[in-house]
PDB file of C-alpha atoms and ligand atoms in Angstrom:
ATOM      1  CA  UNK T 143      11.766 -25.247  11.078  1.00 46.00           C
ATOM      2  CA  UNK T 144      14.336 -22.307  11.002  1.00 47.00           C
ATOM      3  CA  UNK T 145      13.181 -18.395  11.677  1.00 47.00           C
ATOM      4  CA  UNK T 146      14.408 -17.634   8.565  1.00 49.00           C
ATOM      5  CA  UNK T 147      12.288 -20.321   6.804  1.00 49.00           C
ATOM      6  CA  UNK T 148       9.036 -19.119   8.670  1.00 76.00           C
ATOM      7  CA  UNK T 149       9.508 -15.732   7.458  1.00 91.00           C
ATOM      8  CA  UNK T 150       6.157 -14.830   5.676  1.00 95.00           C
ATOM      9  CA  UNK T 151       5.918 -15.585   1.533  1.00 96.00           C
ATOM     10  CA  UNK T 152       5.546 -12.343  -0.264  1.00 97.00           C
ATOM     11  CA  UNK T 153       3.837 -12.887  -3.786  1.00 96.00           C
ATOM     12  CA  UNK T 154       1.837 -11.090  -6.411  1.00 97.00           C
ATOM     13  CA  UNK T 155      -1.835 -11.487  -5.756  1.00 96.00           C
ATOM     14  CA  UNK T 156      -4.029 -13.572  -8.053  1.00 93.00           C
ATOM     15  CA  UNK T 157      -7.739 -13.598  -8.872  1.00 92.00           C
ATOM     16  CA  UNK T 158      -8.386 -16.703  -6.451  1.00 93.00           C
ATOM     17  CA  UNK T 159      -6.778 -14.536  -3.606  1.00 94.00           C
ATOM     18  CA  UNK T 160      -8.692 -11.867  -4.100  1.00 92.00           C
ATOM     19  CA  UNK T 161     -12.045 -12.416  -1.446  1.00 90.00           C
ATOM     20  CA  UNK T 162      -9.539 -13.489   1.390  1.00 92.00           C
ATOM     21  CA  UNK T 163      -7.286 -10.478   1.054  1.00 93.00           C
ATOM     22  CA  UNK T 164     -10.295  -7.910   0.726  1.00 95.00           C
ATOM     23  CA  UNK T 165     -10.943  -9.508   4.517  1.00 96.00           C
ATOM     24  CA  UNK T 166      -7.510  -8.267   5.084  1.00 97.00           C
ATOM     25  CA  UNK T 167      -8.029  -4.998   3.618  1.00 97.00           C
ATOM     26  CA  UNK T 168     -11.348  -4.577   5.627  1.00 97.00           C
ATOM     27  CA  UNK T 169      -9.952  -5.534   8.788  1.00 97.00           C
ATOM     28  CA  UNK T 170      -7.250  -2.454   8.066  1.00 97.00           C
ATOM     29  CA  UNK T 171     -10.256  -0.126   7.441  1.00 97.00           C
ATOM     30  CA  UNK T 172     -11.800  -1.220  10.384  1.00 97.00           C
ATOM     31  CA  UNK T 173      -9.038  -1.141  12.893  1.00 97.00           C
ATOM     32  CA  UNK T 174      -6.942   1.570  11.472  1.00 97.00           C
ATOM     33  CA  UNK T 175      -9.474   3.831  10.193  1.00 95.00           C
ATOM     34  CA  UNK T 176      -7.407   6.693  10.461  1.00 95.00           C
ATOM     35  CA  UNK T 177      -4.619   5.079   7.927  1.00 97.00           C
ATOM     36  CA  UNK T 178      -6.738   5.198   4.716  1.00 97.00           C
ATOM     37  CA  UNK T 179      -8.851   7.443   2.650  1.00 96.00           C
ATOM     38  CA  UNK T 180     -11.310   4.660   1.958  1.00 95.00           C
ATOM     39  CA  UNK T 181     -13.492   3.938   4.676  1.00 95.00           C
ATOM     40  CA  UNK T 182     -15.242   0.640   5.770  1.00 96.00           C
ATOM     41  CA  UNK T 183     -18.433   1.589   4.559  1.00 95.00           C
ATOM     42  CA  UNK T 184     -16.966   2.583   0.927  1.00 93.00           C
ATOM     43  CA  UNK T 185     -15.335  -0.897   0.697  1.00 95.00           C
ATOM     44  CA  UNK T 186     -17.584  -3.238   2.632  1.00 94.00           C
ATOM     45  CA  UNK T 187     -20.038  -4.004  -0.208  1.00 93.00           C
ATOM     46  CA  UNK T 188     -17.691  -4.179  -3.144  1.00 94.00           C
ATOM     47  CA  UNK T 189     -18.547  -7.167  -5.376  1.00 94.00           C
ATOM     48  CA  UNK T 190     -16.143  -9.902  -6.313  1.00 93.00           C
ATOM     49  CA  UNK T 191     -15.591  -8.339  -9.593  1.00 93.00           C
ATOM     50  CA  UNK T 192     -14.638  -4.906  -8.249  1.00 94.00           C
ATOM     51  CA  UNK T 193     -12.175  -6.666  -5.838  1.00 94.00           C
ATOM     52  CA  UNK T 194     -10.385  -8.499  -8.604  1.00 93.00           C
ATOM     53  CA  UNK T 195     -10.112  -5.202 -11.005  1.00 91.00           C
ATOM     54  CA  UNK T 196      -8.991  -3.468  -7.773  1.00 90.00           C
ATOM     55  CA  UNK T 197      -6.052  -6.197  -7.045  1.00 91.00           C
ATOM     56  CA  UNK T 198      -5.794  -7.064 -10.741  1.00 90.00           C
ATOM     57  CA  UNK T 199      -1.796  -7.785 -12.237  1.00 91.00           C
ATOM     58  CA  UNK T 200      -1.611  -6.059 -15.645  1.00 93.00           C
ATOM     59  CA  UNK T 201       1.751  -4.506 -17.120  1.00 93.00           C
ATOM     60  CA  UNK T 202       0.877  -1.332 -15.093  1.00 95.00           C
ATOM     61  CA  UNK T 203      -0.599  -2.388 -11.652  1.00 96.00           C
ATOM     62  CA  UNK T 204      -0.144  -5.372  -9.285  1.00 97.00           C
ATOM     63  CA  UNK T 205      -0.765  -5.938  -5.777  1.00 97.00           C
ATOM     64  CA  UNK T 206       1.525  -7.818  -3.099  1.00 97.00           C
ATOM     65  CA  UNK T 207       0.226  -9.958  -0.249  1.00 97.00           C
ATOM     66  CA  UNK T 208       2.157 -11.483   2.431  1.00 97.00           C
ATOM     67  CA  UNK T 209       1.349 -15.000   3.825  1.00 96.00           C
ATOM     68  CA  UNK T 210       2.134 -16.684   7.186  1.00 94.00           C
ATOM     69  CA  UNK T 211       0.320 -18.947   6.096  1.00 92.00           C
ATOM     70  CA  UNK T 212      -2.878 -16.741   6.284  1.00 93.00           C
ATOM     71  CA  UNK T 213      -2.789 -13.454   4.806  1.00 95.00           C
ATOM     72  CA  UNK T 214      -0.934 -10.809   6.992  1.00 97.00           C
ATOM     73  CA  UNK T 215       0.120  -8.156   4.953  1.00 98.00           C
ATOM     74  CA  UNK T 216      -0.856  -6.458   1.602  1.00 98.00           C
ATOM     75  CA  UNK T 217       0.102  -3.092  -0.351  1.00 98.00           C
ATOM     76  CA  UNK T 218      -1.130  -1.962  -4.191  1.00 97.00           C
ATOM     77  CA  UNK T 219       0.555  -0.242  -6.913  1.00 98.00           C
ATOM     78  CA  UNK T 220      -0.686   1.339  -9.950  1.00 97.00           C
ATOM     79  CA  UNK T 221       0.460   3.236 -12.861  1.00 97.00           C
ATOM     80  CA  UNK T 222      -1.133   6.488 -13.678  1.00 97.00           C
ATOM     81  CA  UNK T 223      -2.701   6.330 -17.330  1.00 96.00           C
ATOM     82  CA  UNK T 224      -2.372   9.166 -19.985  1.00 96.00           C
ATOM     83  CA  UNK T 225       0.877   9.914 -21.885  1.00 96.00           C
ATOM     84  CA  UNK T 226       1.804  12.973 -19.710  1.00 97.00           C
ATOM     85  CA  UNK T 227       1.235  11.016 -16.253  1.00 98.00           C
ATOM     86  CA  UNK T 228       3.065   7.672 -16.995  1.00 97.00           C
ATOM     87  CA  UNK T 229       6.044   8.237 -15.407  1.00 98.00           C
ATOM     88  CA  UNK T 230       4.315   8.050 -12.199  1.00 98.00           C
ATOM     89  CA  UNK T 231       2.798   5.487 -10.268  1.00 98.00           C
ATOM     90  CA  UNK T 232       0.979   5.290  -6.606  1.00 98.00           C
ATOM     91  CA  UNK T 233       1.268   2.837  -3.925  1.00 98.00           C
ATOM     92  CA  UNK T 234      -1.794   2.281  -2.002  1.00 97.00           C
ATOM     93  CA  UNK T 235      -3.626   0.086   0.966  1.00 97.00           C
ATOM     94  CA  UNK T 236      -0.331  -0.410   2.812  1.00 98.00           C
ATOM     95  CA  UNK T 237      -1.115  -3.037   5.603  1.00 98.00           C
ATOM     96  CA  UNK T 238       0.321  -5.205   7.820  1.00 98.00           C
ATOM     97  CA  UNK T 239      -1.610  -7.387  10.304  1.00 98.00           C
ATOM     98  CA  UNK T 240      -1.231  -6.248  13.967  1.00 98.00           C
ATOM     99  CA  UNK T 241      -0.107  -9.726  14.828  1.00 96.00           C
ATOM    100  CA  UNK T 242       2.770  -9.670  12.143  1.00 97.00           C
ATOM    101  CA  UNK T 243       4.101  -6.216  12.978  1.00 98.00           C
ATOM    102  CA  UNK T 244       7.409  -5.067  13.958  1.00 97.00           C
ATOM    103  CA  UNK T 245       9.346  -8.054  12.329  1.00 96.00           C
ATOM    104  CA  UNK T 246      10.222  -5.870   8.829  1.00 97.00           C
ATOM    105  CA  UNK T 247       7.309  -7.232   6.935  1.00 98.00           C
ATOM    106  CA  UNK T 248       6.189  -3.789   5.367  1.00 98.00           C
ATOM    107  CA  UNK T 249       9.440  -2.977   4.714  1.00 98.00           C
ATOM    108  CA  UNK T 250       9.891  -5.998   2.611  1.00 98.00           C
ATOM    109  CA  UNK T 251       6.268  -5.417   0.933  1.00 98.00           C
ATOM    110  CA  UNK T 252       7.330  -1.958  -0.185  1.00 98.00           C
ATOM    111  CA  UNK T 253      10.832  -2.884  -1.001  1.00 98.00           C
ATOM    112  CA  UNK T 254       9.397  -5.580  -3.371  1.00 98.00           C
ATOM    113  CA  UNK T 255       6.700  -3.063  -4.726  1.00 98.00           C
ATOM    114  CA  UNK T 256       9.499  -0.610  -5.660  1.00 98.00           C
ATOM    115  CA  UNK T 257      12.154  -3.524  -7.361  1.00 98.00           C
ATOM    116  CA  UNK T 258       9.027  -4.218  -9.667  1.00 97.00           C
ATOM    117  CA  UNK T 259       8.008  -0.327 -10.213  1.00 97.00           C
ATOM    118  CA  UNK T 260      12.019  -0.031 -11.185  1.00 97.00           C
ATOM    119  CA  UNK T 261      11.347  -2.485 -13.897  1.00 96.00           C
ATOM    120  CA  UNK T 262       8.492  -0.651 -15.733  1.00 97.00           C
ATOM    121  CA  UNK T 263      10.017   0.987 -18.925  1.00 96.00           C
ATOM    122  CA  UNK T 264       9.525   4.750 -18.325  1.00 97.00           C
ATOM    123  CA  UNK T 265       8.447   4.660 -14.484  1.00 98.00           C
ATOM    124  CA  UNK T 266      10.577   7.312 -12.682  1.00 98.00           C
ATOM    125  CA  UNK T 267       8.436   8.209  -9.353  1.00 98.00           C
ATOM    126  CA  UNK T 268       6.498   6.401  -6.914  1.00 98.00           C
ATOM    127  CA  UNK T 269       3.912   8.432  -5.162  1.00 98.00           C
ATOM    128  CA  UNK T 270       1.893   7.810  -2.192  1.00 98.00           C
ATOM    129  CA  UNK T 271      -0.099   9.592   0.903  1.00 98.00           C
ATOM    130  CA  UNK T 272      -0.030   8.955   4.560  1.00 98.00           C
ATOM    131  CA  UNK T 273      -1.914  10.311   7.222  1.00 98.00           C
ATOM    132  CA  UNK T 274       0.098  12.302   9.546  1.00 98.00           C
ATOM    133  CA  UNK T 275      -1.380  10.171  12.424  1.00 97.00           C
ATOM    134  CA  UNK T 276       0.799   7.217  10.814  1.00 98.00           C
ATOM    135  CA  UNK T 277       3.994   7.526  12.809  1.00 98.00           C
ATOM    136  CA  UNK T 278       5.410   4.326  11.902  1.00 98.00           C
ATOM    137  CA  UNK T 279       4.182   4.274   7.927  1.00 98.00           C
ATOM    138  CA  UNK T 280       6.014   7.895   7.589  1.00 98.00           C
ATOM    139  CA  UNK T 281       9.090   6.198   9.423  1.00 98.00           C
ATOM    140  CA  UNK T 282       9.001   3.709   7.041  1.00 98.00           C
ATOM    141  CA  UNK T 283       8.818   5.378   3.925  1.00 98.00           C
ATOM    142  CA  UNK T 284      11.309   7.955   5.085  1.00 98.00           C
ATOM    143  CA  UNK T 285      13.820   5.212   5.594  1.00 98.00           C
ATOM    144  CA  UNK T 286      13.080   4.129   1.959  1.00 98.00           C
ATOM    145  CA  UNK T 287      13.654   7.384   0.597  1.00 98.00           C
ATOM    146  CA  UNK T 288      10.349   8.861   0.213  1.00 98.00           C
ATOM    147  CA  UNK T 289      10.238  12.574   0.462  1.00 98.00           C
ATOM    148  CA  UNK T 290       7.260  14.786   1.401  1.00 98.00           C
ATOM    149  CA  UNK T 291       6.372  17.007  -1.436  1.00 98.00           C
ATOM    150  CA  UNK T 292       2.889  18.293  -0.109  1.00 98.00           C
ATOM    151  CA  UNK T 293       0.997  18.472   3.210  1.00 98.00           C
ATOM    152  CA  UNK T 294      -2.874  18.664   2.836  1.00 98.00           C
ATOM    153  CA  UNK T 295      -4.483  19.959   5.618  1.00 98.00           C
ATOM    154  CA  UNK T 296      -7.766  18.082   6.774  1.00 98.00           C
ATOM    155  CA  UNK T 297      -7.468  15.940   3.945  1.00 98.00           C
ATOM    156  CA  UNK T 298     -10.072  13.282   5.509  1.00 97.00           C
ATOM    157  CA  UNK T 299     -13.012  13.916   7.618  1.00 95.00           C
ATOM    158  CA  UNK T 300     -14.509  11.194   9.662  1.00 90.00           C
ATOM    159  CA  UNK T 301     -17.521  12.539  11.886  1.00 91.00           C
ATOM    160  CA  UNK T 302     -15.808  15.764  13.804  1.00 95.00           C
ATOM    161  CA  UNK T 303     -12.442  14.469  13.002  1.00 94.00           C
ATOM    162  CA  UNK T 304      -9.781  15.995  10.450  1.00 97.00           C
ATOM    163  CA  UNK T 305      -6.796  14.377   9.675  1.00 97.00           C
ATOM    164  CA  UNK T 306      -3.912  15.694   7.513  1.00 98.00           C
ATOM    165  CA  UNK T 307      -2.340  13.917   4.766  1.00 98.00           C
ATOM    166  CA  UNK T 308       1.155  14.053   3.535  1.00 98.00           C
ATOM    167  CA  UNK T 309       2.060  13.581   0.080  1.00 98.00           C
ATOM    168  CA  UNK T 310       5.585  11.431  -0.401  1.00 98.00           C
ATOM    169  CA  UNK T 311       7.459  10.854  -3.492  1.00 98.00           C
ATOM    170  CA  UNK T 312      10.306   8.343  -4.240  1.00 98.00           C
ATOM    171  CA  UNK T 313      12.328   9.313  -7.389  1.00 98.00           C
ATOM    172  CA  UNK T 314      13.505   5.947  -8.963  1.00 97.00           C
ATOM    173  CA  UNK T 315      16.571   6.457 -11.133  1.00 91.00           C
ATOM    174  CA  UNK T 316      18.073   9.695  -9.097  1.00 84.00           C
TER     175      UNK T 316
HETATM  176  C1  COA I 507       3.096   1.192   9.117  1.00 65.98           C
HETATM  177  C2  COA I 507       2.748  -0.628   9.088  1.00 65.98           C
HETATM  178  C3  COA I 507       2.469  -0.847   7.550  1.00 65.98           C
HETATM  179  C4  COA I 507       4.301  -0.921   9.377  1.00 65.98           C
HETATM  180  O1  COA I 507       4.506  -2.666   9.559  1.00 65.98           O
HETATM  181  P1  COA I 507       5.445  -3.329  10.052  1.00 65.98           P
HETATM  182  O2  COA I 507       5.494  -4.660   9.337  1.00 65.98           O
HETATM  183  O3  COA I 507       5.582  -3.201  11.592  1.00 65.98           O
HETATM  184  O4  COA I 507       6.707  -2.787   9.686  1.00 65.98           O
HETATM  185  P2  COA I 507       8.304  -3.236   9.840  1.00 65.98           P
HETATM  186  O5  COA I 507       8.422  -3.917  10.789  1.00 65.98           O
HETATM  187  O6  COA I 507       8.675  -3.500   8.119  1.00 65.98           O
HETATM  188  O7  COA I 507       9.427  -1.838  10.160  1.00 65.98           O
HETATM  189  C5  COA I 507       9.639  -1.081   9.145  1.00 65.98           C
HETATM  190  C6  COA I 507       9.875   0.565   9.326  1.00 65.98           C
HETATM  191  O8  COA I 507       8.789   0.938   9.755  1.00 65.98           O
HETATM  192  C7  COA I 507       8.992   2.080  10.764  1.00 65.98           C
HETATM  193  N1  COA I 507       8.135   1.224  11.912  1.00 65.98           N
HETATM  194  C8  COA I 507       7.450   0.208  12.113  1.00 65.98           C
HETATM  195  N2  COA I 507       6.763   0.191  13.361  1.00 65.98           N
HETATM  196  C9  COA I 507       7.474   1.289  14.089  1.00 65.98           C
HETATM  197  C10 COA I 507       6.651   1.755  15.372  1.00 65.98           C
HETATM  198  N3  COA I 507       5.819   0.997  16.107  1.00 65.98           N
HETATM  199  N4  COA I 507       7.377   2.966  15.756  1.00 65.98           N
HETATM  200  C11 COA I 507       7.887   3.741  14.659  1.00 65.98           C
HETATM  201  N5  COA I 507       8.511   3.329  13.632  1.00 65.98           N
HETATM  202  C12 COA I 507       7.756   2.061  12.865  1.00 65.98           C
HETATM  203  C13 COA I 507      10.571   1.556  10.876  1.00 65.98           C
HETATM  204  O9  COA I 507      11.189   2.651  10.483  1.00 65.98           O
HETATM  205  C14 COA I 507      10.838   0.627  10.888  1.00 65.98           C
HETATM  206  O10 COA I 507      12.181   0.154  10.261  1.00 65.98           O
HETATM  207  P3  COA I 507      12.984  -0.428  11.416  1.00 65.98           P
HETATM  208  O11 COA I 507      12.746  -1.641  11.893  1.00 65.98           O
HETATM  209  O12 COA I 507      14.358  -0.274  10.249  1.00 65.98           O
HETATM  210  O13 COA I 507      13.461   0.817  12.584  1.00 65.98           O
HETATM  211  C15 COA I 507       1.855  -1.203  10.018  1.00 65.98           C
HETATM  212  O14 COA I 507       2.292  -0.593  11.377  1.00 65.98           O
HETATM  213  C16 COA I 507       0.349  -0.806   9.597  1.00 65.98           C
HETATM  214  O15 COA I 507      -0.193  -1.529   8.865  1.00 65.98           O
HETATM  215  N6  COA I 507      -0.112   0.076  10.321  1.00 65.98           N
HETATM  216  C17 COA I 507      -1.394   0.579  10.085  1.00 65.98           C
HETATM  217  C18 COA I 507      -1.619   1.118   8.341  1.00 65.98           C
HETATM  218  C19 COA I 507      -0.682   2.026   8.196  1.00 65.98           C
HETATM  219  O16 COA I 507      -0.772   2.993   9.051  1.00 65.98           O
HETATM  220  N7  COA I 507      -0.701   1.746   6.789  1.00 65.98           N
HETATM  221  C20 COA I 507       0.117   3.254   6.201  1.00 65.98           C
HETATM  222  C21 COA I 507      -0.949   3.415   5.205  1.00 65.98           C
HETATM  223  S1  COA I 507      -0.076   4.998   4.371  1.00 65.98           S
END
């Protein structure tokens, strides 16, 4: 098989993927705890129904998974609800398993999410937050055109450790 044919497949997650992908999410929360607002303890007891709801694909939300053939990367997207905030959507839970990193997978996931967001009528901005400890993630977002619009000092607290977060935004049609 050629290198190209072995690239992980990326697709929208379905209900049948929920439990497998939640395991990948829990791995990220465990191994890279400083990267996420949620903690492992917050997430480990999520029910199947809660997980399905979180990963559901609707007109306004989706989660993408990368398969190699095992799940090796993911992200989620949701559009804000409410008349005055529906022009904004957020990306959450960007994670690539360590063994799959450095091959352009996160970039592919992000590009796919942005392309999908661009097709949502009236959606203008994609927002995300990134811990300042996550250098590779910040570089990735900057390289895709995200601009910092805020910096929250001590946004996260784990024991005695505080982590700052940057808020970043991509304007979709400028
Ligand atoms: C951040 C993360 C998703 C990147 O995944 P990845 O598949 O290795 O990233 P890619 O191979 O697609 O790289 C895309 C870009 O990210 C940046 N990047 C990735 N790894 C990097 C590294 N080790 N050092 C510096 N920049 C890096 C680069 O800008 C790179 O673009 P380039 O290859 O053109 O230079 C992955 O490291 C990860 O899951 N980290 C832990 C969780 C995390 O930080 N999530 C973000 C939450 S906001």
